[in-house]
Amino acid sequence: MRVGFVQFAPVLGRPERNLERAEALAPQAELLVLPELCASGYNFESKAQADELAEPAEGPTLEAAKRIARKTGAAVVAGFSEKGLGGNYNSALLADSRGLLGVYRKTHLFENEKDFFLPGDTGFKVWDVAGAKVGLMVCFDWFFPEAARTLAMRGAEIIAHPSNLVLPWCPDSMPVRSLENAVYAITCNRHGEERGLKFIGRSQVTAPDGKILVRAADAADEAKTVDIDPARAKKKTIATRNDRFEDRRPEHYAR
Ligand code: ACM
């Protein structure tokens, strides 16, 4: 299965331009991941601006994802600002050429996101894509090992991870998330700067053995793909007598 990411630098408040850029860069694949908030941009000046840039799940980002799916043959994961009933969510959608397959709402909000978004209420979900099980999390969710663990325990073989990373640690941490859960992870980050906030690029695909299969530069538009075998993520044994899930002792994990 060919999977990949489309790293680019969205411009705050220019959704049409940003979606066109993602579309122009998208390569052939079976699963492609775009960055978090890839249409709106990230570092909103005000709640009014955040509200203006929010869209329903069946909105312009979905339409762009469908066009990318038609052009590339891929299912597409894209971060977007979702206009919900009681407020906005920092969401990611999964779509193919026929339409929306599902939406995940970011669970762990980072810094000023707390002024603009409600905490996600979907929980961690897994979908079937081209014969593989794909789970979604968004950016800062990586910092909470429970997110990737929950997705893996719910059957995800690939974690699709749209991001707008600003802290430096994620690229070196995702190999561990992959290794400890025996899953692939596709982190699609953005690069560039918005109103003084710098994003670190370095999108990557990591494998169940913790290897980095492909990694982008820290400050360049880069769309990269790699062939993976999702069946490798079914094997959860660590050694002959150890298993990632069977050996857990949740009775000792309470705070
Ligand atoms: C982040 O969660 N966008 C840092």
XYZ file of C-alpha atoms in Angstrom, residues 73-232:
160
model
C -6.565 7.500 -6.419
C -5.945 8.047 -2.683
C -8.162 8.264 0.348
C -7.349 11.655 1.874
C -7.024 12.798 5.484
C -7.139 16.580 5.919
C -7.245 18.824 8.973
C -9.965 21.497 8.969
C -11.747 23.895 11.299
C -15.148 22.307 11.759
C -18.207 24.423 12.453
C -20.154 22.299 14.952
C -23.468 22.884 16.677
C -22.153 24.431 19.908
C -18.847 25.764 18.560
C -15.869 24.890 16.396
C -13.682 21.789 16.522
C -10.128 21.253 15.328
C -11.027 18.266 13.167
C -9.659 15.913 10.555
C -11.771 14.397 7.830
C -11.251 11.184 5.907
C -12.638 11.124 2.374
C -12.369 9.302 -0.908
C -13.515 10.338 -4.373
C -17.150 9.548 -3.504
C -17.278 11.642 -0.363
C -16.877 11.818 3.390
C -15.945 8.608 5.242
C -15.604 10.119 8.693
C -14.504 12.928 10.991
C -12.272 12.972 14.079
C -12.297 15.965 16.452
C -8.952 16.731 18.145
C -9.014 15.533 21.747
C -6.041 17.411 23.250
C -6.043 21.124 22.389
C -2.719 23.006 22.428
C -2.253 26.503 23.891
C -4.450 29.179 22.198
C -6.501 26.511 20.444
C -8.389 26.483 23.754
C -9.711 29.972 22.876
C -10.988 28.917 19.456
C -12.071 25.278 19.648
C -14.096 22.942 21.811
C -12.272 19.805 22.992
C -13.061 16.941 20.637
C -15.977 14.677 21.523
C -15.633 11.909 18.923
C -13.036 9.784 20.691
C -10.464 7.845 18.686
C -11.873 6.161 15.623
C -10.698 3.648 13.022
C -11.863 3.214 9.411
C -11.228 0.695 6.616
C -9.185 2.190 3.782
C -7.954 0.119 0.826
C -7.888 -3.042 2.947
C -6.102 -1.405 5.906
C -7.352 -0.051 9.234
C -6.677 3.676 9.564
C -7.057 5.675 12.783
C -6.900 9.446 13.131
C -5.304 11.762 15.664
C -4.360 15.434 15.301
C -1.036 17.076 16.160
C -0.700 17.563 19.963
C -2.579 14.285 20.536
C 0.870 12.725 19.946
C 2.027 13.973 23.360
C -0.515 11.721 25.073
C 0.578 8.115 24.494
C -2.989 7.046 25.283
C -4.119 8.431 21.921
C -1.945 6.193 19.749
C -2.395 3.296 22.186
C -6.187 3.580 22.028
C -6.159 3.706 18.236
C -3.886 0.647 18.088
C -6.042 -1.258 20.588
C -9.069 -0.426 18.425
C -7.323 -2.069 15.484
C -5.563 0.782 13.691
C -2.660 -0.434 11.569
C -1.885 3.061 10.307
C -2.241 6.279 12.306
C -2.885 9.289 10.093
C -1.671 12.371 11.966
C -2.341 15.815 10.448
C -0.200 18.325 12.337
C 0.904 21.936 12.779
C 3.844 21.155 15.072
C 5.633 23.946 16.900
C 7.340 22.030 19.743
C 10.503 20.231 18.584
C 9.955 16.725 19.964
C 7.321 15.031 17.839
C 9.505 13.803 14.949
C 11.746 11.941 17.412
C 8.809 10.659 19.483
C 6.590 9.176 16.776
C 9.057 6.332 16.090
C 8.404 5.291 19.718
C 4.620 5.618 19.321
C 4.952 3.353 16.276
C 7.234 0.861 18.030
C 5.296 0.587 21.296
C 2.035 -0.013 19.395
C 3.441 -1.807 16.325
C 1.690 0.565 13.936
C 2.616 2.767 11.006
C 2.191 6.489 11.541
C 1.997 9.214 8.909
C 2.636 12.613 10.475
C 1.918 15.375 7.984
C 3.194 18.643 9.361
C 3.203 22.104 7.839
C 6.173 24.440 7.623
C 6.499 28.218 7.535
C 5.527 30.932 9.984
C 2.257 32.626 10.990
C 2.152 35.784 13.089
C 5.430 34.902 14.825
C 4.665 31.190 15.269
C 7.117 28.901 13.473
C 6.209 25.371 12.390
C 8.881 22.688 12.225
C 8.120 20.684 9.061
C 9.793 17.238 9.145
C 6.677 15.304 8.161
C 7.395 11.596 8.215
C 6.197 8.015 7.963
C 7.259 5.656 10.757
C 7.024 1.855 10.811
C 5.987 -0.757 13.411
C 9.682 -1.425 14.182
C 10.258 2.271 14.968
C 12.120 3.043 11.743
C 11.597 6.342 9.939
C 10.749 5.320 6.375
C 10.724 8.814 4.929
C 11.099 12.300 6.375
C 10.681 15.775 4.835
C 12.885 18.817 5.341
C 12.076 21.366 8.033
C 11.137 24.234 5.705
C 10.092 23.116 2.236
C 6.979 22.027 0.376
C 7.444 18.260 0.059
C 5.027 15.527 -0.911
C 6.499 12.100 -0.287
C 5.184 8.552 -0.522
C 6.418 5.150 0.560
C 5.191 1.559 0.136
C 4.150 -0.139 3.360
C 2.679 -3.508 4.353
C -0.137 -2.831 6.870
C -0.257 -6.561 7.741
C 3.016 -6.021 9.657
